[in-house]
């Protein structure tokens, strides 16, 4: 019976080290040794819950259940937000298992394990081989952050001739800039100030617009698509005039509040607001391959996979000082 160290949230927000024990492997279950985990904003939401934290994991296959067919001991794999689905409903059969009514997702299922850990047991069907070109600390944040922005671009048919706006240069935004640029799009970055302009341009942006205090925004071409990666919703009265007719807006940040947008601008210009969760397995696999091919990697700060290291990383993210994704590494 495998057992491994895990790190949980608690009522007072402190990180608790614990031990998880699993039954002997059955079906297509795979036992992993965790090597790295990304730190996502969603982890902050669950910090006060009695559950193992983390959902951007990378690890090494240690042993496999009797029905596992595609992985072998020593393979490097990753996993993300979804751990399982029914496999038989309409959503699963058409490759949209992230919308399965019986989906097993982080925060709702498998609360005894996560990527803030030294080990894990997951289904082979929901693990992804990591391409050789991606080191563990780069691959980990792609399992959710990368999958989220790539899914918005790939699954909703972004065209390489589009002008794509990216609002925010943070954990999601700095990845979205790279993906959209490498897809051939014209990338316009919208950020509060000019502080991150040079970095955004190096990541692949073609234009940079500072929004704080502006009465009007000016871009060379209207935006066909806007990925909102900031935790605070934009001033829509500033944004709607720079959107092209028929454009799509993707609000990607997790926010419990209501989404409000000017009704007449939406109607008169045929704007679509598109919700989405993380990538399906098909899109997730393509994301990793695309990232490896085009050398798309997150900018990371590394911390040890310990109670103290996790608390340090979460404190830095909470203060808004992370550049741009925290990664916990098993030493």
Coordinates of C-alpha atoms in Angstrom, one line a residue:
X1 CA 0.0 0.0 0.0
X2 CA 1.7 3.2 -1.1
X3 CA 2.0 6.2 1.2
X4 CA 3.5 9.7 0.7
X5 CA 3.9 13.1 2.3
X6 CA 1.3 15.7 1.4
X7 CA 0.7 19.4 2.3
X8 CA -2.8 20.5 3.3
X9 CA -4.7 23.7 3.9
X10 CA -6.3 24.3 7.3
X11 CA -8.9 26.5 8.9
X12 CA -6.5 29.2 9.9
X13 CA -4.7 29.1 6.5
X14 CA -1.5 27.5 7.8
X15 CA 0.0 24.7 5.8
X16 CA -0.1 21.3 7.4
X17 CA 2.2 18.4 6.6
X18 CA 0.4 15.0 6.6
X19 CA 0.6 11.5 5.2
X20 CA -1.7 9.9 2.6
X21 CA -2.1 6.2 2.3
X22 CA -3.6 4.6 -0.8
X23 CA -4.7 1.0 -1.5
X24 CA -2.7 -1.2 -3.8
X25 CA -2.9 0.0 -7.4
X26 CA -5.9 -1.2 -9.4
X27 CA -7.1 -0.5 -13.0
X28 CA -5.0 2.0 -14.8
X29 CA -3.8 3.7 -11.6
X30 CA -0.2 5.0 -11.6
X31 CA 2.0 5.8 -8.6
X32 CA 4.1 8.9 -9.0
X33 CA 7.0 10.5 -7.2
X34 CA 6.3 14.3 -7.4
X35 CA 9.2 16.4 -8.6
X36 CA 7.6 19.8 -9.0
X37 CA 4.4 21.6 -8.6
X38 CA 3.2 25.0 -9.8
X39 CA 1.4 27.4 -7.5
X40 CA -1.9 28.7 -9.0
X41 CA -4.2 31.4 -7.8
X42 CA -6.9 28.8 -7.3
X43 CA -4.7 27.2 -4.6
X44 CA -5.1 30.4 -2.6
X45 CA -8.9 29.9 -2.6
X46 CA -8.5 26.5 -0.9
X47 CA -5.9 27.4 1.6
X48 CA -8.4 27.4 4.4
X49 CA -9.9 24.0 3.4
X50 CA -8.9 20.7 4.9
X51 CA -7.6 19.2 1.7
X52 CA -4.3 18.5 0.0
X53 CA -3.4 21.5 -2.1
X54 CA -1.9 21.8 -5.6
X55 CA -3.0 20.8 -9.1
X56 CA -0.1 21.7 -11.4
X57 CA 2.0 18.5 -10.9
X58 CA 5.0 16.9 -12.6
X59 CA 6.4 13.6 -11.5
X60 CA 8.1 10.3 -12.3
X61 CA 6.2 7.0 -12.8
X62 CA 7.1 4.6 -10.1
X63 CA 4.7 1.7 -10.6
X64 CA 1.5 1.0 -12.6
X65 CA -1.8 -0.8 -12.1
X66 CA -2.7 -3.9 -14.1
X67 CA -4.7 -2.1 -16.7
X68 CA -2.1 0.7 -17.4
X69 CA -0.9 0.3 -21.0
X70 CA 0.8 3.4 -22.2
X71 CA 3.2 4.6 -19.5
X72 CA 6.2 2.8 -18.0
X73 CA 8.3 3.2 -14.9
X74 CA 10.6 6.2 -15.2
X75 CA 8.3 8.2 -17.6
X76 CA 8.0 11.9 -16.8
X77 CA 4.3 13.0 -16.6
X78 CA 2.2 15.9 -15.6
X79 CA -1.4 16.3 -14.5
X80 CA -3.8 19.2 -14.0
X81 CA -7.2 20.3 -12.7
X82 CA -9.2 17.2 -13.8
X83 CA -8.5 13.7 -12.5
X84 CA -11.4 11.6 -13.9
X85 CA -14.7 11.7 -15.8
X86 CA -17.4 9.1 -16.5
X87 CA -16.1 8.4 -20.0
X88 CA -19.6 7.6 -21.4
X89 CA -21.7 10.8 -21.4
X90 CA -22.1 13.1 -24.4
X91 CA -19.4 15.5 -23.2
X92 CA -16.9 12.8 -22.7
X93 CA -17.6 11.1 -26.0
X94 CA -17.1 14.3 -27.9
X95 CA -13.8 15.1 -26.1
X96 CA -15.2 17.8 -23.7
X97 CA -14.7 15.7 -20.6
X98 CA -14.0 18.9 -18.6
X99 CA -17.7 19.5 -18.7
X100 CA -18.8 16.0 -17.7
X101 CA -21.4 16.0 -14.9
X102 CA -19.4 13.4 -13.0
X103 CA -16.0 15.0 -13.6
X104 CA -13.5 14.7 -10.7
X105 CA -11.9 18.2 -10.3
X106 CA -9.5 19.8 -7.9
X107 CA -11.2 21.1 -4.9
X108 CA -14.2 18.8 -5.3
X109 CA -12.7 15.3 -5.5
X110 CA -9.6 13.3 -4.4
X111 CA -9.1 15.7 -1.5
X112 CA -6.5 13.4 0.1
X113 CA -3.9 14.1 -2.6
X114 CA -2.6 16.9 -4.8
X115 CA 0.6 18.3 -6.3
X116 CA 1.9 19.9 -3.0
X117 CA 3.2 16.5 -2.1
X118 CA 6.0 13.9 -2.5
X119 CA 3.8 11.4 -4.3
X120 CA 0.4 10.8 -5.9
X121 CA -1.8 8.1 -7.4
X122 CA -3.7 9.1 -10.6
X123 CA -5.4 7.4 -13.5
X124 CA -3.1 6.8 -16.5
X125 CA -5.9 8.2 -18.7
X126 CA -5.5 11.7 -17.0
X127 CA -1.7 11.9 -17.1
X128 CA 0.4 13.6 -19.8
X129 CA 3.9 12.7 -20.9
X130 CA 6.1 15.7 -20.6
X131 CA 8.1 16.5 -23.8
X132 CA 11.9 16.3 -23.5
X133 CA 12.3 20.0 -24.2
X134 CA 10.4 21.1 -21.1
X135 CA 12.2 20.9 -17.7
X136 CA 10.0 19.9 -14.7
X137 CA 9.9 23.5 -13.2
X138 CA 8.7 24.8 -16.6
X139 CA 6.2 22.0 -17.3
X140 CA 4.5 22.3 -13.9
X141 CA 2.8 25.7 -14.4
X142 CA 1.7 24.7 -17.9
X143 CA -0.6 22.0 -16.4
X144 CA -3.2 24.6 -15.4
X145 CA -1.9 28.1 -16.3
X146 CA -0.7 27.1 -19.7
X147 CA -3.7 24.9 -20.4
X148 CA -6.1 27.6 -19.4
X149 CA -4.8 30.2 -21.9
X150 CA -4.0 27.8 -24.7
X151 CA -7.5 26.3 -24.4
X152 CA -9.1 29.8 -24.9
X153 CA -7.0 30.3 -28.0
X154 CA -7.1 26.8 -29.5
X155 CA -10.6 25.6 -28.7
X156 CA -12.3 28.7 -29.9
X157 CA -10.5 28.8 -33.3
X158 CA -8.1 31.7 -33.0
X159 CA -6.9 32.6 -36.4
X160 CA -3.3 33.6 -37.0
X161 CA -4.4 36.9 -38.7
X162 CA -6.3 38.0 -35.6
X163 CA -5.3 40.8 -33.3
X164 CA -5.4 39.3 -29.8
X165 CA -5.5 41.5 -26.7
X166 CA -4.0 40.1 -23.4
X167 CA -5.1 42.0 -20.3
X168 CA -2.6 41.6 -17.6
X169 CA 1.1 40.5 -17.5
X170 CA 1.0 38.0 -14.6
X171 CA 0.9 34.3 -14.1
X172 CA -1.6 33.7 -16.9
X173 CA -0.9 36.8 -19.0
X174 CA 2.8 36.2 -19.6
X175 CA 2.0 32.7 -20.9
X176 CA -0.9 34.0 -23.1
X177 CA 1.4 36.5 -24.7
X178 CA 3.8 33.7 -25.7
X179 CA 1.2 31.3 -27.0
X180 CA -0.7 34.0 -29.0
X181 CA 2.5 35.3 -30.5
X182 CA 3.8 31.9 -31.5
X183 CA 0.4 31.2 -33.1
X184 CA 1.1 34.1 -35.5
X185 CA -1.3 36.6 -34.0
X186 CA -0.8 40.3 -33.5
X187 CA -0.6 40.7 -29.7
X188 CA -1.7 43.8 -27.9
X189 CA -1.0 43.8 -24.2
X190 CA -3.1 45.9 -21.9
X191 CA -1.7 46.6 -18.4
X192 CA -2.2 49.2 -15.7
X193 CA 1.2 50.9 -16.2
X194 CA 4.3 50.8 -18.4
X195 CA 6.2 48.9 -15.7
X196 CA 6.1 45.6 -17.6
X197 CA 6.2 47.0 -21.1
X198 CA 9.8 45.8 -21.9
X199 CA 9.2 42.4 -20.6
X200 CA 5.9 42.0 -22.5
X201 CA 7.6 43.0 -25.8
X202 CA 10.4 40.5 -25.2
X203 CA 7.7 37.8 -24.6
X204 CA 6.2 38.5 -28.0
X205 CA 3.8 41.4 -27.7
X206 CA 3.6 43.8 -30.7
X207 CA 1.9 46.7 -28.9
X208 CA 1.6 47.7 -25.2
X209 CA -1.2 50.0 -23.9
X210 CA -1.1 51.4 -20.3
X211 CA -4.7 51.7 -19.1
X212 CA -4.5 53.4 -15.6
X213 CA -5.9 56.9 -15.7
X214 CA -6.7 56.7 -19.4
X215 CA -9.8 58.3 -20.8
X216 CA -9.5 56.6 -24.1
X217 CA -7.4 53.6 -25.4
X218 CA -5.8 53.6 -28.8
X219 CA -4.6 50.5 -30.7
X220 CA -3.4 50.1 -34.2
X221 CA -6.2 47.6 -35.0
X222 CA -9.4 46.6 -33.2
X223 CA -9.1 43.5 -31.1
X224 CA -10.7 40.3 -32.5
X225 CA -10.2 38.5 -29.2
X226 CA -9.4 39.6 -25.6
X227 CA -8.1 37.3 -22.9
X228 CA -8.8 38.8 -19.5
X229 CA -6.2 37.4 -17.1
X230 CA -6.4 39.9 -14.3
X231 CA -8.2 39.2 -11.0
X232 CA -10.1 42.5 -11.3
X233 CA -12.4 43.0 -14.3
X234 CA -11.5 45.9 -16.6
X235 CA -13.3 49.1 -17.2
X236 CA -15.5 47.9 -20.0
X237 CA -16.4 51.5 -21.1
X238 CA -12.7 51.8 -22.1
X239 CA -12.4 48.3 -23.6
X240 CA -15.5 48.0 -25.8
X241 CA -14.6 50.8 -28.2
X242 CA -11.3 49.0 -29.1
X243 CA -13.1 45.6 -29.8
X244 CA -13.8 44.6 -33.4
X245 CA -17.3 43.7 -34.5
X246 CA -17.8 40.0 -33.8
X247 CA -15.0 39.8 -31.3
X248 CA -14.7 37.3 -28.4
X249 CA -13.9 38.1 -24.8
X250 CA -12.5 35.3 -22.6
X251 CA -12.7 36.0 -18.8
X252 CA -10.1 33.6 -17.5
X253 CA -9.6 34.5 -13.9
X254 CA -11.5 32.8 -11.1
X255 CA -13.9 35.3 -9.5
X256 CA -16.9 34.7 -7.3
X257 CA -18.6 38.0 -8.2
X258 CA -20.9 38.8 -11.1
X259 CA -19.7 39.5 -14.6
X260 CA -21.2 42.7 -15.9
X261 CA -20.6 44.3 -19.3
X262 CA -22.3 47.2 -21.2
X263 CA -25.4 45.7 -22.8
X264 CA -25.7 47.9 -25.9
X265 CA -22.0 47.6 -26.9
X266 CA -22.4 43.8 -26.7
X267 CA -25.5 43.7 -28.8
X268 CA -24.6 46.3 -31.5
X269 CA -21.2 44.8 -32.2
X270 CA -22.0 41.2 -31.9
X271 CA -19.6 40.6 -29.1
X272 CA -19.3 37.1 -27.6
X273 CA -18.4 36.5 -24.0
X274 CA -16.9 33.0 -23.8
X275 CA -16.6 31.1 -20.6
X276 CA -14.2 28.1 -20.3
X277 CA -12.4 25.9 -17.8
X278 CA -9.1 24.1 -18.3
X279 CA -8.2 22.2 -21.4
X280 CA -9.6 18.8 -22.4
X281 CA -7.0 16.1 -22.6
X282 CA -6.8 16.4 -26.4
X283 CA -6.1 20.1 -26.1
X284 CA -3.8 19.7 -23.1
X285 CA -1.6 17.3 -25.0
X286 CA -1.4 19.7 -27.9
X287 CA -0.5 22.5 -25.6
X288 CA 2.5 20.7 -24.2
X289 CA 3.7 19.7 -27.7
X290 CA 3.3 23.3 -28.9
X291 CA 5.1 24.7 -25.9
X292 CA 8.0 22.4 -26.4
X293 CA 8.2 23.1 -30.1
X294 CA 8.2 26.8 -29.7
X295 CA 10.2 27.0 -26.4
X296 CA 7.3 28.5 -24.5
X297 CA 8.2 28.5 -20.8
X298 CA 6.9 30.3 -17.8
X299 CA 9.0 32.7 -15.8
X300 CA 9.2 31.1 -12.4
X301 CA 10.4 31.5 -8.9
X302 CA 11.4 28.3 -7.1
X303 CA 10.7 27.2 -3.5
X304 CA 11.4 24.0 -1.7
X305 CA 8.5 21.5 -1.4
X306 CA 8.3 21.9 2.4
X307 CA 5.8 23.4 4.8
X308 CA 8.0 26.5 5.1
X309 CA 8.6 26.8 1.3
X310 CA 4.9 26.5 0.5
X311 CA 4.0 29.2 3.0
X312 CA 6.7 31.5 1.7
X313 CA 5.5 31.0 -1.9
X314 CA 1.9 31.6 -1.1
X315 CA 2.7 34.7 1.0
X316 CA 4.6 36.1 -2.0
X317 CA 1.7 35.4 -4.4
X318 CA -0.8 36.9 -2.0
X319 CA 1.2 40.1 -1.9
X320 CA 1.3 40.3 -5.7
X321 CA 5.1 40.0 -5.7
X322 CA 5.4 36.7 -7.6
X323 CA 7.3 36.8 -11.0
X324 CA 5.3 35.2 -12.5
X325 CA 4.6 31.6 -11.4
X326 CA 5.7 30.0 -8.2
X327 CA 7.1 26.4 -8.4
X328 CA 7.7 24.1 -5.5
X329 CA 10.5 21.7 -6.2
X330 CA 11.2 18.4 -4.3
X331 CA 14.9 18.5 -3.3

